[in-house]
CSV table of C-alpha atoms and ligand atoms in Angstrom, one decimal:
chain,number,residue,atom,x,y,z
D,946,UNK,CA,92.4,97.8,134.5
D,947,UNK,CA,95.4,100.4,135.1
D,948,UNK,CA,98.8,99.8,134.0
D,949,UNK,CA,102.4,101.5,134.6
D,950,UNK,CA,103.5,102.1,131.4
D,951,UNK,CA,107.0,103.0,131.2
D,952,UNK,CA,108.2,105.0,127.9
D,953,UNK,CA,104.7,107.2,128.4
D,954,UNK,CA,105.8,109.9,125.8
D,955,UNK,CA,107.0,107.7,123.0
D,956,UNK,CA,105.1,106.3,119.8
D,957,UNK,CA,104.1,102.6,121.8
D,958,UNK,CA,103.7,104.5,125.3
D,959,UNK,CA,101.8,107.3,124.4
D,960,UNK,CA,99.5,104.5,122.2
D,961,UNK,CA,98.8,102.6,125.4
D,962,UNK,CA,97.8,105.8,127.5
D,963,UNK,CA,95.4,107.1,124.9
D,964,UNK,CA,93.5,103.5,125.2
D,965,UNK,CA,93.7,103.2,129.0
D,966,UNK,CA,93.7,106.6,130.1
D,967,UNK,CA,93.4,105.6,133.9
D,968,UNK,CA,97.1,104.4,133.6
D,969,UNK,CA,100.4,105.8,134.8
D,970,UNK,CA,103.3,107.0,132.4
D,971,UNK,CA,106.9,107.3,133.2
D,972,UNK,CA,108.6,109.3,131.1
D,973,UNK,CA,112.5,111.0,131.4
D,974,UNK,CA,110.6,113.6,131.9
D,975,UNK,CA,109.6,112.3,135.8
D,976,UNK,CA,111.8,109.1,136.0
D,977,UNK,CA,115.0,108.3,134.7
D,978,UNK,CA,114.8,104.4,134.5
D,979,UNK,CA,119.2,104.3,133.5
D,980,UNK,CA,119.6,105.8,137.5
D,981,UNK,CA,119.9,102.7,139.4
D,982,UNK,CA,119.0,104.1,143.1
D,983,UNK,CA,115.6,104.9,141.8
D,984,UNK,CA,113.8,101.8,142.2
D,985,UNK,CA,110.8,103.6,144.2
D,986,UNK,CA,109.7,104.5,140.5
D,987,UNK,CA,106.7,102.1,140.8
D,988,UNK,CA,105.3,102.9,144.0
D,989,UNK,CA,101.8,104.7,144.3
D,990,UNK,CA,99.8,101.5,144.0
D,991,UNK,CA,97.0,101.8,141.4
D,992,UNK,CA,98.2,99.5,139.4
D,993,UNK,CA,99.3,95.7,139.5
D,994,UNK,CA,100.7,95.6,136.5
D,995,UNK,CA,103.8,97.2,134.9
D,996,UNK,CA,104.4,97.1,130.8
D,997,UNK,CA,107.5,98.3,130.0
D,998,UNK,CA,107.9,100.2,126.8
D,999,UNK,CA,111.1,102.8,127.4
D,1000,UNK,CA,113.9,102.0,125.8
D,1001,UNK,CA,117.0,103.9,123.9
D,1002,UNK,CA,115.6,103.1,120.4
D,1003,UNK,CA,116.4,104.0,117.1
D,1004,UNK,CA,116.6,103.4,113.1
D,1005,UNK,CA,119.4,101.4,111.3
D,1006,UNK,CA,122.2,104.5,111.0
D,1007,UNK,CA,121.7,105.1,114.7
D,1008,UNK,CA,121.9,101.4,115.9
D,1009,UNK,CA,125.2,101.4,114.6
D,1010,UNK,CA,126.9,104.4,114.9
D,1011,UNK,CA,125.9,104.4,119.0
D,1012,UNK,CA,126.2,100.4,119.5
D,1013,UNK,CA,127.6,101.0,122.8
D,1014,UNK,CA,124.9,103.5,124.1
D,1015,UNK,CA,121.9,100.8,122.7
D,1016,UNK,CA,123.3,98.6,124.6
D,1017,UNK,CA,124.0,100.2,127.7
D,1018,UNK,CA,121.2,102.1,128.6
D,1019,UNK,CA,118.4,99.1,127.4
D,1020,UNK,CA,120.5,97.2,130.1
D,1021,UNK,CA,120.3,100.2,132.6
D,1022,UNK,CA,117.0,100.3,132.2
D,1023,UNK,CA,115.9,96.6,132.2
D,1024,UNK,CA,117.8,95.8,135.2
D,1025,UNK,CA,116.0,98.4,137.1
D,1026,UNK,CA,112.4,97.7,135.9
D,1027,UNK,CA,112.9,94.3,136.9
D,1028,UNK,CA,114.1,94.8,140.1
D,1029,UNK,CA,111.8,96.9,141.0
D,1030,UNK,CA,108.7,94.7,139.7
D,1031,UNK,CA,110.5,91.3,141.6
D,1032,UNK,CA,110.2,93.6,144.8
D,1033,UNK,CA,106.4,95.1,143.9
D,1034,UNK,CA,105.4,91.5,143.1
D,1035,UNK,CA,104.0,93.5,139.5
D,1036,UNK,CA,103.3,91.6,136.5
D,1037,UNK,CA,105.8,92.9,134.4
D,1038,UNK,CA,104.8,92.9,130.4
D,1039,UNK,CA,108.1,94.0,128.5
D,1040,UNK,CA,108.4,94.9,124.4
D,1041,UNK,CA,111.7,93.5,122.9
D,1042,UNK,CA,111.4,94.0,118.8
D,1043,UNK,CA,111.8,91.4,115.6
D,1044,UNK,CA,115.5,93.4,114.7
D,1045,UNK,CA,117.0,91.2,117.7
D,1046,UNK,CA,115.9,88.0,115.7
D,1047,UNK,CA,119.3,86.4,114.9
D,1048,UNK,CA,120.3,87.0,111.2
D,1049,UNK,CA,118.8,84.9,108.4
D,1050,UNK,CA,121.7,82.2,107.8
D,1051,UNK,CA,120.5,80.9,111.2
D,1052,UNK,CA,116.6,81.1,110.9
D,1053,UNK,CA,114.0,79.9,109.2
D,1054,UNK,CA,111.6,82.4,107.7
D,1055,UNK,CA,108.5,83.1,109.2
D,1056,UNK,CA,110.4,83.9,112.8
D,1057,UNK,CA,108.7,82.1,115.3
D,1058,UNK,CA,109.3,82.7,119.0
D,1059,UNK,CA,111.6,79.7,119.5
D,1060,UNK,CA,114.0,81.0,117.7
D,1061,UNK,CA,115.2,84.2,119.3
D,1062,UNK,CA,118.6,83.0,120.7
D,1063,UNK,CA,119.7,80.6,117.6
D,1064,UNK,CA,122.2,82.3,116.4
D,1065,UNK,CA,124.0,86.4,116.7
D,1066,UNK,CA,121.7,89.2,115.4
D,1067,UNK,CA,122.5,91.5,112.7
D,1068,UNK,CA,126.0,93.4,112.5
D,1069,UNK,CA,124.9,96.9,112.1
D,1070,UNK,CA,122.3,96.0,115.5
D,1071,UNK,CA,123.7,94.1,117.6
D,1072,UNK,CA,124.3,96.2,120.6
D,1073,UNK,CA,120.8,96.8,121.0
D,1074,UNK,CA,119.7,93.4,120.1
D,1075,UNK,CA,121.4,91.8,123.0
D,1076,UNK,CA,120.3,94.3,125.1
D,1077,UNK,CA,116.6,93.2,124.7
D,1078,UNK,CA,117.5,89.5,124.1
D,1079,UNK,CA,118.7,90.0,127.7
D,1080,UNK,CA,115.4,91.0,128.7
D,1081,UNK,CA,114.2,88.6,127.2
D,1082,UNK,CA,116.3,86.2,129.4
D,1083,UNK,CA,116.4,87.7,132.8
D,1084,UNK,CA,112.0,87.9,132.6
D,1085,UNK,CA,112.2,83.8,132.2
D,1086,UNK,CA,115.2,83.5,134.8
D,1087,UNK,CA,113.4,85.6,136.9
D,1088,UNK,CA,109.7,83.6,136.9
D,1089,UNK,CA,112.0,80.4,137.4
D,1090,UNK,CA,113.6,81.4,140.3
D,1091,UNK,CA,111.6,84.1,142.0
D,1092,UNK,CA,108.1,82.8,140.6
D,1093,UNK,CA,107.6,86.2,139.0
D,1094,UNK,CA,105.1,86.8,136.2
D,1095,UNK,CA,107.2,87.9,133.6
D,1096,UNK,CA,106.5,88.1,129.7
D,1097,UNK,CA,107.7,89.6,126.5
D,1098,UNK,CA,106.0,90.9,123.4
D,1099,UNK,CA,107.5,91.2,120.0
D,1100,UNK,CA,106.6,93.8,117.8
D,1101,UNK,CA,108.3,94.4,114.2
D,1102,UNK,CA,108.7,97.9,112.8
D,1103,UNK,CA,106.1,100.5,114.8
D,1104,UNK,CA,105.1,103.8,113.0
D,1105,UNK,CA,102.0,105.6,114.1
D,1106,UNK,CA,101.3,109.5,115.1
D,1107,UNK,CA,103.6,110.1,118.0
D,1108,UNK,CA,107.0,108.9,115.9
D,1109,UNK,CA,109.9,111.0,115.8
D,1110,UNK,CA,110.5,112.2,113.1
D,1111,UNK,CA,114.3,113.1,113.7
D,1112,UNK,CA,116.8,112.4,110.2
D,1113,UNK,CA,119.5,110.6,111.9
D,1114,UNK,CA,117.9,108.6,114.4
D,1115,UNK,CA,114.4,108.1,113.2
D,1116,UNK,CA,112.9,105.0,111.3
D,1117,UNK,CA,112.0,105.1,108.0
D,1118,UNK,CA,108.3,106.0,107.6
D,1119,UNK,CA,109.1,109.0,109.9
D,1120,UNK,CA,111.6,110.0,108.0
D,1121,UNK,CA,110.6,109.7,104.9
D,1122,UNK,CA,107.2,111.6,105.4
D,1123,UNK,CA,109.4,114.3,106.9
D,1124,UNK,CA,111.8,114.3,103.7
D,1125,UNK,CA,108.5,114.1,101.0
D,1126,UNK,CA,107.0,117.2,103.0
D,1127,UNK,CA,110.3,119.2,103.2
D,1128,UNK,CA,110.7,118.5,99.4
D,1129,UNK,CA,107.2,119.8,98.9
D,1130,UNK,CA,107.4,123.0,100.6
D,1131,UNK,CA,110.7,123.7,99.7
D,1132,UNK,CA,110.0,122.8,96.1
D,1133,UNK,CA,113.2,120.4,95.9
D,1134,UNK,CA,113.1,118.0,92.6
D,1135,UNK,CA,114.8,115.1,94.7
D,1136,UNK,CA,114.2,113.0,97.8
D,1137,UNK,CA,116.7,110.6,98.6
D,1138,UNK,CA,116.4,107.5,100.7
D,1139,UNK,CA,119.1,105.5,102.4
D,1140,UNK,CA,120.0,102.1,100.8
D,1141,UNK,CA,118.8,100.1,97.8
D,1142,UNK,CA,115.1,100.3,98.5
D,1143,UNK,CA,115.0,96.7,97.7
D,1144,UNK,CA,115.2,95.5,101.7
D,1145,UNK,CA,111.5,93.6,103.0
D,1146,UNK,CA,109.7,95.6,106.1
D,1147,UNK,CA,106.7,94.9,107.9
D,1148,UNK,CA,105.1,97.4,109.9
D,1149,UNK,CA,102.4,97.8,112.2
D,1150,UNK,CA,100.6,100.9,113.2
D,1151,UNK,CA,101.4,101.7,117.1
D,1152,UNK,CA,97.9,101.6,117.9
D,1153,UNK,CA,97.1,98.0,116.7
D,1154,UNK,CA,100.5,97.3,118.9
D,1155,UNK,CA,98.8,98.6,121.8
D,1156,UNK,CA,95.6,96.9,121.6
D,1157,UNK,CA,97.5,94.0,121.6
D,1158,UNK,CA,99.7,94.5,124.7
D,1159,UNK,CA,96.9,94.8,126.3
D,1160,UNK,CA,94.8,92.3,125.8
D,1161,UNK,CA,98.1,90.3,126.2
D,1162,UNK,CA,98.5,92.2,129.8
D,1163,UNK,CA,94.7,90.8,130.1
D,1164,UNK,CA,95.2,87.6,129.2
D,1165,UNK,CA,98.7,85.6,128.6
D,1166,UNK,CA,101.0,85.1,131.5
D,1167,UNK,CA,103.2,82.3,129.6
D,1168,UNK,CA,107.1,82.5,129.9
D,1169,UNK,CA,107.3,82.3,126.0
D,1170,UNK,CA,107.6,85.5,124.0
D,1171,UNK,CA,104.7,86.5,121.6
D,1172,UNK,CA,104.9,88.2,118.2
D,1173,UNK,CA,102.3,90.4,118.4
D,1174,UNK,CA,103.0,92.3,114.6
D,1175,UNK,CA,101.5,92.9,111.3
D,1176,UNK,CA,103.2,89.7,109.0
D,1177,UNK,CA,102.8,91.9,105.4
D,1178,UNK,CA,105.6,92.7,103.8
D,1179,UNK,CA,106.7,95.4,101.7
D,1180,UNK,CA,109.7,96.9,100.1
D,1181,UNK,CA,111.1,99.9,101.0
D,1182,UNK,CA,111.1,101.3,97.3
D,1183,UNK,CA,107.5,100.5,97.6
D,1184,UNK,CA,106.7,101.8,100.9
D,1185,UNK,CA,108.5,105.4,99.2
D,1186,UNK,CA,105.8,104.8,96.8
D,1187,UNK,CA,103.3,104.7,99.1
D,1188,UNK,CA,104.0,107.7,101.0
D,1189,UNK,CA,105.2,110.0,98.2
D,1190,UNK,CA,101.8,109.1,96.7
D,1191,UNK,CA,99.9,109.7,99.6
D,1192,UNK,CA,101.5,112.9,100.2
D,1193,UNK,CA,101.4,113.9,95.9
D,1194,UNK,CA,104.8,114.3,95.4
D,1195,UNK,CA,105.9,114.7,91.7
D,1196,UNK,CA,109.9,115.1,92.1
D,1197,UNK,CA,112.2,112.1,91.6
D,1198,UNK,CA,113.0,109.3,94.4
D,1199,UNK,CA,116.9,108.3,94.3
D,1200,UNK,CA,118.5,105.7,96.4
D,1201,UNK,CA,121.7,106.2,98.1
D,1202,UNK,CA,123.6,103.2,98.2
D,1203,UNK,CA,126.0,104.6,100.6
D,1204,UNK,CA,124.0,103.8,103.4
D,1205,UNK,CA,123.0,101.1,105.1
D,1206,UNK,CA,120.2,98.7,103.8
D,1207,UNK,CA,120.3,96.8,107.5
D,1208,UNK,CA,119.0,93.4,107.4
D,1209,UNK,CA,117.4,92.3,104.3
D,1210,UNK,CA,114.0,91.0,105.8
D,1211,UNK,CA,112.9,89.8,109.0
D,1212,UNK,CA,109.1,88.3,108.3
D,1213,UNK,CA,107.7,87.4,111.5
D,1214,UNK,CA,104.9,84.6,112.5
D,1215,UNK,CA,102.1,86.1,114.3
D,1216,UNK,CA,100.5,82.7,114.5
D,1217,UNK,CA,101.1,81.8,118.5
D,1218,UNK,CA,99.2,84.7,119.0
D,1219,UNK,CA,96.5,83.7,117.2
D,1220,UNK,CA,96.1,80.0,118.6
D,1221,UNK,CA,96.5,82.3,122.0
D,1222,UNK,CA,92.5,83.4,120.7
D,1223,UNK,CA,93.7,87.0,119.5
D,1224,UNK,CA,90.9,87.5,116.4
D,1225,UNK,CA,91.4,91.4,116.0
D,1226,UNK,CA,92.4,92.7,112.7
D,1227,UNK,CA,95.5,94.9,111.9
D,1228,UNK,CA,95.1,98.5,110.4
D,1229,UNK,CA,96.1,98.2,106.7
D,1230,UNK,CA,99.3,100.2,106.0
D,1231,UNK,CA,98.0,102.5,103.7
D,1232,UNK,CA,95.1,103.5,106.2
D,1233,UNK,CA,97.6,103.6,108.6
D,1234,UNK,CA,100.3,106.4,106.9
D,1235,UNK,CA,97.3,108.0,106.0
D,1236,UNK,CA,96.2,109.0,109.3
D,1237,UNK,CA,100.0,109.6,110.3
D,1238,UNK,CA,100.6,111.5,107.5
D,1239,UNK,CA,97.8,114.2,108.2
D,1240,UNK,CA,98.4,114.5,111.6
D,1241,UNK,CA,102.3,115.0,110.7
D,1242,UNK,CA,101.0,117.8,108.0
D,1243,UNK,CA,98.5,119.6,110.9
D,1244,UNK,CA,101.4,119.4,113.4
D,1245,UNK,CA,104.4,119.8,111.9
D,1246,UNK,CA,107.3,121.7,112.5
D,1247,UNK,CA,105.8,120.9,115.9
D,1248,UNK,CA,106.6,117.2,115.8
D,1249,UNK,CA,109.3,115.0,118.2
D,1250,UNK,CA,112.6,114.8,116.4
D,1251,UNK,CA,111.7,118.7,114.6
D,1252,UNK,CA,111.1,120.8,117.1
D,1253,UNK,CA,113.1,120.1,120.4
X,1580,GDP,P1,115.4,98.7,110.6
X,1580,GDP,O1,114.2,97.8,110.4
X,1580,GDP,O2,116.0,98.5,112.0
X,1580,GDP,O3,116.4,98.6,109.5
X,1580,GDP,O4,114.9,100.2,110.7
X,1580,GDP,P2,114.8,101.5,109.8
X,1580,GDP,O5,113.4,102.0,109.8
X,1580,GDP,O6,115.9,102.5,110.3
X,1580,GDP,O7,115.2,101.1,108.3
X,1580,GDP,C1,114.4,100.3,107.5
X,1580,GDP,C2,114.9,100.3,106.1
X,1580,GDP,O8,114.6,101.6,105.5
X,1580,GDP,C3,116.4,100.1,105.9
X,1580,GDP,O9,116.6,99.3,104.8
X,1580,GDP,C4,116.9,101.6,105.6
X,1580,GDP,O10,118.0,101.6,104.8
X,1580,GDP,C5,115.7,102.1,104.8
X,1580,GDP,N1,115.6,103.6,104.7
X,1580,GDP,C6,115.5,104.3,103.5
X,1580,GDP,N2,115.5,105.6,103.8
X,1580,GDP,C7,115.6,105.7,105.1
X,1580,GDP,C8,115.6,106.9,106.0
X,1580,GDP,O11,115.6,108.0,105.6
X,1580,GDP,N3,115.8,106.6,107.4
X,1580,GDP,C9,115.8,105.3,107.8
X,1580,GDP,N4,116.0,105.1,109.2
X,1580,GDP,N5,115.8,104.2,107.0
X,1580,GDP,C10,115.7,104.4,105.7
């Protein structure tokens, strides 16, 4: 099977290329999904289905500090792909993300799928949350009314080879990998990391994610959304741990309260993917920063987010 896979150059894209390398990517680079009179974007006809990974993402200093910009290009962008798959009569398969889960006085912990619109998102998110809960919307309003085959994945926290590894708008295992090496090689006794530490993650590695989207794009076509990630949790003082350990770094680790902690945990329930007959295994974190870590170390500075 081939795919369009929009996003082609980022860390879920570039994942889903490397396992089906008879797909098409969009990138920016030949495609700018925000320009609304392009919707000839998905015409060369290899392909039936579409799975639509671009989007303006970003970690928790970035979500808030350019709320208006989440929001408005996701839109953009979603509008567009949609469109343009209602008129190509694609299969659209689209990635929304556990951060647009509504905070935790209105959920019950694991998240489960049926509870994506029970109450607002996070504060220091919420621009792009709604912008991918609206995708989330318009995919089911559009297989109601135009009978098109629309679905959404949900992944939690992505890290894998092709992050970026940019300070201010990365995500944490990016940029904490890029901090531990900078403190090696610079011989600096101190790495700091935003927040407390004490905040719960769970992370999958990009790879796993993209197995799973397409085996999805193989085999679900349902109107409900499917959490698709890796349910461990871990703190962030011990994810630092992890990687600083990993990468044998002997200074000190301080936590800067000053910035933002983001919501305190968002544990998600992988287990209507399951009873969907899903049986593969996820990469075990440590495995997984491993493998990122040395391929940082062999590339870097020439890495997205440190060279431009
Ligand atoms: P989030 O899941 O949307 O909050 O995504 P992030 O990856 O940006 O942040 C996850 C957690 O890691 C938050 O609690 C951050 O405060 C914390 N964190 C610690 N150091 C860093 C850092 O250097 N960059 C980022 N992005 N987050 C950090």
């Amino acid at each position: 099977m081939s795919y369009l896979v929009t996003g082609a150059t980022g860390l879920l894209g570039s994942e889903i290329l490397a396992l089906s390398p008879e797909s098409v990517g969009l990138s920016t680079k030949n495609c700018n999904l925000t320009d609304t009179s392009r919707l000839d974007f998905c015409q060369n006809g290899k392909f039936n289905t579409v799975i639509h990974c671009a989007a303006k993402v970003g970690g928790v200093k970035a979500n808030t500090d350019y709320v208006a910009d989440f929001f408005d290009s996701n839109v953009r962008m979603n509008m567009n792909v949609l469109q343009a798959c209602k008129e190509g009569r694609f299969k659209l398969v689209s990635v929304l993300s556990t951060c647009i889960y509504p905070d935790s006085a209105y959920v019950k912990y694991p998240l489960s799928e049926d509870q994506l619109h029970l109450g607002p998102p996070h504060h220091t998110n919420f621009g792009y949350a709604y912008s991918k809960r609206m995708l989330e919307v318009q995919s089911r309003a559009y297989r109601q009314q135009f009978g098109c085959n629309f679905t959404t994945v949900i992944p939690n926290n992505l890290y894998g080879v092709n992050d970026n590894y940019d300070l201010s708008s990365g995500h944490v295992i990016p940029s904490l990998i890029r901090k531990f090496h900078e403190a090696i090689i610079n011989k600096k006794k101190e790495v700091v990391i935003w927040g407390t530490g004490k905040p719960l993650r769970e992370f999958t590695f990009a790879r796993d994610a993209a197995q799973i989207i397409l085996w999805l794009a193989e085999n679900y076509n349902g109107e409900k959304p499917v959490n698709i990630g890796n349910p461990e949790q871990v703190s962030i003082e011990n994810l630092a741990l992890a990687i600083s350990g990993e990468m044998r770094y002997s200074g000190t680790i301080r936590f800067d309260n000053t910035k933002p902690d983001g919501q305190f945990m968002k544990p998600s329930s992988n287990q209507f993917l399951r009873s969907l007959g899903w049986k593969g295994e996820y990469t075990p974190l440590r495995e997984g920063l491993k493998e990122t870590i040395n391929s940082f170390k062999v590339r870097y500075p020439n890495v997205r987010g440190v060279m431009i």
